[in-house]
PDB file of C-alpha atoms in Angstrom:
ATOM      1  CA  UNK A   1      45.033 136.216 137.966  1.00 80.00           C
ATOM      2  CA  UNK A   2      44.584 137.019 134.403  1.00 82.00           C
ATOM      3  CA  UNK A   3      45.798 140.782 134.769  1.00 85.00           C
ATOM      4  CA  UNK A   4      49.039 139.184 136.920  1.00 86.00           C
ATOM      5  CA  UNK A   5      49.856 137.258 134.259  1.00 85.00           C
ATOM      6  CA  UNK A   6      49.336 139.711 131.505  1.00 85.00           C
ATOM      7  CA  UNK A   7      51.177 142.589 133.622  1.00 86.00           C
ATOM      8  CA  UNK A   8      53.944 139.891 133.373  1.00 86.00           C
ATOM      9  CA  UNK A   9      54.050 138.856 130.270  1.00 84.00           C
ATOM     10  CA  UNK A  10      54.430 142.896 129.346  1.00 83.00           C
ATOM     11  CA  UNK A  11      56.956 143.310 131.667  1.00 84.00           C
ATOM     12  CA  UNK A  12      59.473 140.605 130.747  1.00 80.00           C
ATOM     13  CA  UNK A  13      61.951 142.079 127.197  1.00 79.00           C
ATOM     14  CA  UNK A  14      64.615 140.780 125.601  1.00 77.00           C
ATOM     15  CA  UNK A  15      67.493 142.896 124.691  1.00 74.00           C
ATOM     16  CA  UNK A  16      65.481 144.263 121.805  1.00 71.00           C
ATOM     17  CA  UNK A  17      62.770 145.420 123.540  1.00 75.00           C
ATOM     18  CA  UNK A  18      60.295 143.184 122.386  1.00 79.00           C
ATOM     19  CA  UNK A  19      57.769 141.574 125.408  1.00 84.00           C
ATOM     20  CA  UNK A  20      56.351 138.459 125.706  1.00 86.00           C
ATOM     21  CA  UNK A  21      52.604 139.469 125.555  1.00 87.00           C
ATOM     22  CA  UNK A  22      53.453 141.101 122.343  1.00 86.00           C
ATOM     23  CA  UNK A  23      55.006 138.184 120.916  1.00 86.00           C
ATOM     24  CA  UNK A  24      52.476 135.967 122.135  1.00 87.00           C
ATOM     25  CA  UNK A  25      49.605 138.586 120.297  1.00 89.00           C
ATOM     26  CA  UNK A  26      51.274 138.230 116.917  1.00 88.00           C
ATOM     27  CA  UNK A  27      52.274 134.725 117.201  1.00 89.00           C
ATOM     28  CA  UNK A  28      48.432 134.121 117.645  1.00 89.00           C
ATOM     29  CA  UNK A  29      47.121 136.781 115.168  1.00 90.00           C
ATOM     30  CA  UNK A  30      49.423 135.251 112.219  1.00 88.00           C
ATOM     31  CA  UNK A  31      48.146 131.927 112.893  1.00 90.00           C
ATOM     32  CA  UNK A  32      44.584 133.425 112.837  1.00 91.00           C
ATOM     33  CA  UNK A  33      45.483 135.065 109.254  1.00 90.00           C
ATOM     34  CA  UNK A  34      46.863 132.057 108.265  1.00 89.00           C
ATOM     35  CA  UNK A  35      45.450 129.255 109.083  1.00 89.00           C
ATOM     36  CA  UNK A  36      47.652 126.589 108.495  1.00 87.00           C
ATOM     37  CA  UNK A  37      46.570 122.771 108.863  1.00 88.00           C
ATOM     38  CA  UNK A  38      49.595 121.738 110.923  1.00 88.00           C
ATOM     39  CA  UNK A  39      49.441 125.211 113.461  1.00 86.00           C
ATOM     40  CA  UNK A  40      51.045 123.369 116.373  1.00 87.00           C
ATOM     41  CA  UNK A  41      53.649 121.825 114.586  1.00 88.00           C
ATOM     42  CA  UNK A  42      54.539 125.336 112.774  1.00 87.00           C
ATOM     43  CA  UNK A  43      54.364 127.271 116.111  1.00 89.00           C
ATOM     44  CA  UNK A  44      58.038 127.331 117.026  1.00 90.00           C
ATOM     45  CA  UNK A  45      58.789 127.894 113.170  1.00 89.00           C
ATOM     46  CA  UNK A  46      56.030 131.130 113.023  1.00 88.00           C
ATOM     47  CA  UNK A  47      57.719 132.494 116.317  1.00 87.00           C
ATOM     48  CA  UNK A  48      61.338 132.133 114.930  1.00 88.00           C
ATOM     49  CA  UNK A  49      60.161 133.934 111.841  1.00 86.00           C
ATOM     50  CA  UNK A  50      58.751 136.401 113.938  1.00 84.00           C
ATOM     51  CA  UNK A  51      61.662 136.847 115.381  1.00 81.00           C
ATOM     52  CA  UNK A  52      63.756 137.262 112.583  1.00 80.00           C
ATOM     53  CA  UNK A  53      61.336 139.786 111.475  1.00 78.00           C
ATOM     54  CA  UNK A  54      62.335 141.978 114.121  1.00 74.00           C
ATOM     55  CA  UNK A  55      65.975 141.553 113.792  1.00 67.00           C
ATOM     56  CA  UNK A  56      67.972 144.634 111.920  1.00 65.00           C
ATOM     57  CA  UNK A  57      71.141 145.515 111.798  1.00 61.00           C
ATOM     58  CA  UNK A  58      72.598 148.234 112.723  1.00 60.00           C
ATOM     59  CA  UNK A  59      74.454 148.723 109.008  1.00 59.00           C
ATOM     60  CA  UNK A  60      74.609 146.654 106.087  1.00 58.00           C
ATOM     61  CA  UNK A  61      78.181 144.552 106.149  1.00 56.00           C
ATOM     62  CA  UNK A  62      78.251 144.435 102.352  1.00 58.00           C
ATOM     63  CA  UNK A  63      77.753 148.218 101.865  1.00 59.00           C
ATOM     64  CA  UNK A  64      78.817 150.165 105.375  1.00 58.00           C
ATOM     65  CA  UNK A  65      81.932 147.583 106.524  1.00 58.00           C
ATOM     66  CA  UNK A  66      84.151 146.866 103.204  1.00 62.00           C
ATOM     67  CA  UNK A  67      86.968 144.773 104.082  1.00 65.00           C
ATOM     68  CA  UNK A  68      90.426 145.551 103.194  1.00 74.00           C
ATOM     69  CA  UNK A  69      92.859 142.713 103.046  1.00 80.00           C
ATOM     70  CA  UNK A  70      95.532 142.754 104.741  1.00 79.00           C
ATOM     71  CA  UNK A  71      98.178 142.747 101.790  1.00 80.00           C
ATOM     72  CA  UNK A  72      96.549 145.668 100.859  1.00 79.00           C
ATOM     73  CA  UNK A  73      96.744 147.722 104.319  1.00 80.00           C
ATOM     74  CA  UNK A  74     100.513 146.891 104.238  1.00 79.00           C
ATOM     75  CA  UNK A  75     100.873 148.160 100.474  1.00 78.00           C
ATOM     76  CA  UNK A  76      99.316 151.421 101.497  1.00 79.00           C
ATOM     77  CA  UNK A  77     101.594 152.036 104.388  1.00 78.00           C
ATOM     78  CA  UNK A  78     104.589 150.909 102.161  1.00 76.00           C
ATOM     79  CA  UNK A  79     103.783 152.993  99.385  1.00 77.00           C
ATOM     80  CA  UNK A  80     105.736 155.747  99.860  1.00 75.00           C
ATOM     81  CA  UNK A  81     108.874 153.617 100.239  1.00 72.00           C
ATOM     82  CA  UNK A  82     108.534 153.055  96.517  1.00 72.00           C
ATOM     83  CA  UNK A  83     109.898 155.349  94.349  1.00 62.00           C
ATOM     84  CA  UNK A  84     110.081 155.673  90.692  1.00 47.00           C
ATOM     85  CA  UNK A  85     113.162 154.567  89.552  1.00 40.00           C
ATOM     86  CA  UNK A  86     113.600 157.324  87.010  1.00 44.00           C
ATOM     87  CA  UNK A  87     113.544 159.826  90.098  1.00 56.00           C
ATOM     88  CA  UNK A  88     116.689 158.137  91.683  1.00 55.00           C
ATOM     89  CA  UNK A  89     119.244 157.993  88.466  1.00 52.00           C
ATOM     90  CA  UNK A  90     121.365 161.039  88.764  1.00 52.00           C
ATOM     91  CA  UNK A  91     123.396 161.159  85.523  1.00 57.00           C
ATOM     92  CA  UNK A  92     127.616 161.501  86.257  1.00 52.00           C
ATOM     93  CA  UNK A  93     129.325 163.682  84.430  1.00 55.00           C
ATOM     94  CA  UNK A  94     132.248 162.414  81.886  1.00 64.00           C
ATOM     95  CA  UNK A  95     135.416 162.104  83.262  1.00 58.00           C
ATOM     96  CA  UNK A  96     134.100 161.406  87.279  1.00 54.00           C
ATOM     97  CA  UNK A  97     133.920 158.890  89.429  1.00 55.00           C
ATOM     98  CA  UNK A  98     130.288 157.447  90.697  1.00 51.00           C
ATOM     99  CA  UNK A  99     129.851 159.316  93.983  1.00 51.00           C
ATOM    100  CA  UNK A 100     129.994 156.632  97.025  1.00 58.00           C
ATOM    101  CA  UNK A 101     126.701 155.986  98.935  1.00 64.00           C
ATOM    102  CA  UNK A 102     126.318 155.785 102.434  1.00 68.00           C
ATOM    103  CA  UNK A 103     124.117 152.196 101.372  1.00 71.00           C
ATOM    104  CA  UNK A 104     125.837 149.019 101.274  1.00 71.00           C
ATOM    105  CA  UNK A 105     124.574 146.768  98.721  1.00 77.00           C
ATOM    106  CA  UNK A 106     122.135 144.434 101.262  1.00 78.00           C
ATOM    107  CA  UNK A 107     120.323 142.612  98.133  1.00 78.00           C
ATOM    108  CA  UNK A 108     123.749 141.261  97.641  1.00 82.00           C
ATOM    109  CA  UNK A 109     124.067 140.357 101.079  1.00 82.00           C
ATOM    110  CA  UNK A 110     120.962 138.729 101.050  1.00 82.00           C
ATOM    111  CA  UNK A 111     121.468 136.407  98.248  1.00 83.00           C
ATOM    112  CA  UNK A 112     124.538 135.236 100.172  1.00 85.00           C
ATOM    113  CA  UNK A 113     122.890 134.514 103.321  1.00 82.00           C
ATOM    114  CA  UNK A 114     119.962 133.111 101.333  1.00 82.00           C
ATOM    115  CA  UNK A 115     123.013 130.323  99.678  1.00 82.00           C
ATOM    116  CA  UNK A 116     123.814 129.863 103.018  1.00 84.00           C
ATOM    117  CA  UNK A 117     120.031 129.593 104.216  1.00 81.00           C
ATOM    118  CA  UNK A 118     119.434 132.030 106.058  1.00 83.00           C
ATOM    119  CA  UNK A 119     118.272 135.518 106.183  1.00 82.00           C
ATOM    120  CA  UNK A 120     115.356 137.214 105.453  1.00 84.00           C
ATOM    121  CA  UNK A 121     112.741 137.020 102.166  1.00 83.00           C
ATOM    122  CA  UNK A 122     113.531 138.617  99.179  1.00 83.00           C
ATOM    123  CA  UNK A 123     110.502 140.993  99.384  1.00 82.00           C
ATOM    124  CA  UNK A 124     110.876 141.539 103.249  1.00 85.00           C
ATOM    125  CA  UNK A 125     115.092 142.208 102.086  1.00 84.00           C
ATOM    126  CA  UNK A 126     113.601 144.443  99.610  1.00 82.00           C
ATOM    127  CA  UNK A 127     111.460 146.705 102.120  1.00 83.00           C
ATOM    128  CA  UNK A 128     114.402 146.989 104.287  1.00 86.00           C
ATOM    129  CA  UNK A 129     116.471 148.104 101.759  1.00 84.00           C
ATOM    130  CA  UNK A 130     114.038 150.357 100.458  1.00 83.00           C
ATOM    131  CA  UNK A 131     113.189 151.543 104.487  1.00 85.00           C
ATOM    132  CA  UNK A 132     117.192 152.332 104.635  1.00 84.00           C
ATOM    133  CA  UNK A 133     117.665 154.186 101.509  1.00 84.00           C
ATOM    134  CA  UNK A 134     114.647 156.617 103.114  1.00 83.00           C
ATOM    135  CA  UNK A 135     116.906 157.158 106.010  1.00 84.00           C
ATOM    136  CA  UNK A 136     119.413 157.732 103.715  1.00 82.00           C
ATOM    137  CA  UNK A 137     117.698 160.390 101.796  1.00 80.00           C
ATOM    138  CA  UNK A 138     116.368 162.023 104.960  1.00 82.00           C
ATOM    139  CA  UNK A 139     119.384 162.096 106.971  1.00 83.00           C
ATOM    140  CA  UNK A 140     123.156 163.071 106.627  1.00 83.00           C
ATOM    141  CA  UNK A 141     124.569 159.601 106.991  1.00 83.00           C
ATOM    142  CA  UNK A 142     128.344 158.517 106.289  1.00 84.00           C
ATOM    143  CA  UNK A 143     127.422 155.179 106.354  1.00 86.00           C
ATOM    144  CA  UNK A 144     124.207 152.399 106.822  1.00 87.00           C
ATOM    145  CA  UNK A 145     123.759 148.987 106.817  1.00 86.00           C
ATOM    146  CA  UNK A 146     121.266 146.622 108.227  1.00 87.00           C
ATOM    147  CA  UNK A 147     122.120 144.746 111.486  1.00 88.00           C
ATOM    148  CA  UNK A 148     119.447 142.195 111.988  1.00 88.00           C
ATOM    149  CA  UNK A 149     115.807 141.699 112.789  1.00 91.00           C
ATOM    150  CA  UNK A 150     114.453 141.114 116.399  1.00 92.00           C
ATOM    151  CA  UNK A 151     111.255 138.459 116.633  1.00 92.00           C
ATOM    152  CA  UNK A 152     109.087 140.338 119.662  1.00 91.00           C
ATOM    153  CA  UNK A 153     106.042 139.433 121.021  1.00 92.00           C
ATOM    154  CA  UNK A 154     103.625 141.911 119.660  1.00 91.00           C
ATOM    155  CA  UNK A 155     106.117 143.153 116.972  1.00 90.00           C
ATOM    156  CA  UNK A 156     109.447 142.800 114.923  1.00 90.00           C
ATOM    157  CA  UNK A 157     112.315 144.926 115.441  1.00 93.00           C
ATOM    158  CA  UNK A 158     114.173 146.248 112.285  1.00 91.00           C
ATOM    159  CA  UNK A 159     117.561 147.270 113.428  1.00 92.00           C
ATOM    160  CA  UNK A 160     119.665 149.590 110.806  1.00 90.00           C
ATOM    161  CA  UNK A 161     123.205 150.742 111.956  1.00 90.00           C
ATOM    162  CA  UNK A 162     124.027 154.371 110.475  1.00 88.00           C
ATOM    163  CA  UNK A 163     127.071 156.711 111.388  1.00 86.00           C
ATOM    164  CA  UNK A 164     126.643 160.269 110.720  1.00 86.00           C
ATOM    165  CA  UNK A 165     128.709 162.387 108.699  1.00 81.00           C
ATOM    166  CA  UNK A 166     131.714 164.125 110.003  1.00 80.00           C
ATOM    167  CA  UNK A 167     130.909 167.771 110.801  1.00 76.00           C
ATOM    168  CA  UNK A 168     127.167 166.892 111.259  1.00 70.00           C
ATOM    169  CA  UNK A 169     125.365 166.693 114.448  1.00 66.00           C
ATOM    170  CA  UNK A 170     123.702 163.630 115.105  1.00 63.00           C
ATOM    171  CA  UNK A 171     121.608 165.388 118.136  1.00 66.00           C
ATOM    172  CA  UNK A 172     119.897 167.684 115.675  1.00 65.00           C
ATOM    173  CA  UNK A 173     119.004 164.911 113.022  1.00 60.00           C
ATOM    174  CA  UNK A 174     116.567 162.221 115.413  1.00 56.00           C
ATOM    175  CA  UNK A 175     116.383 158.924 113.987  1.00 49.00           C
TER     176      UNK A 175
END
């Protein structure tokens, strides 16, 4: 009976590995070691200890896992969006006219829909604009201009309507 039982008692693990018998042995040697006054009301609180004992991580969440926040994950992808301004003033020569962009002012836009009460946030305006110029930079575009935001399920939809430039072909330039 005795070598039933103890057969299993080693045969029964938790996910860790650890058996029952073995438990059981240290459990009993600890209290042996120890010898508190009160053993059978500390037995549950020795085996949870022993337990804990056993317990380690597979990495360290303060050192291994750092947590970026989110604002910070979207900064980084909108980085590049942000240009210095000194980069973007072209200096006209006397006598011309300021050449006309292919951008329509749409922070002007915004503050008028934003008197009316609608429309976007000034930051989320901002990226837009900012997101539009880029096409306008990387592109040969006549004209742009934001049409709207779609709310989706899993994402939003930033729709920008753009007309090419006479002479170019819009086939050769994917958006």
């Amino acid at each position: 009976d005795f070598r039933n039982a103890k057969a299993y008692m080693l045969s029964t693990t938790n996910k860790d590995g650890i058996n029952v018998y073995d438990h059981m042995c240290k459990l009993i040697t600890q209290i042996l070691v120890e010898q508190p006054e009160n053993a059978l009301d500390l037995f549950e609180d020795i085996s949870k200890s022993l337990k804990k004992s056993k317990f380690k991580p597979s990495f360290d969440t303060i050192q291994n896992k750092p947590v970026t926040p989110y604002a910070f994950r979207i900064a980084e992808k909108q980085r590049e969006l942000f240009r210095n301004a000194e980069e973007d003033e072209m200096e006209i020569p006397e006598g011309e006219e300021e050449p006309l962009t292919p951008l329509n002012n749409l922070m002007e836009y915004a503050f008028l829909f934003e008197e009316a009460g609608v429309g976007l946030a000034k930051e989320e305006t901002f990226r837009v604009y900012l997101a539009i110029r880029k096409l306008v930079d990387m592109y040969p575009l006549q004209k742009a201009r934001f049409w709207g935001k779609i709310l989706g399920i899993k994402a939003n939809y930033y729709i920008a309507e753009v007309e090419f430039r006479e002479n170019e072909d819009p086939e050769q330039a994917t958006v």
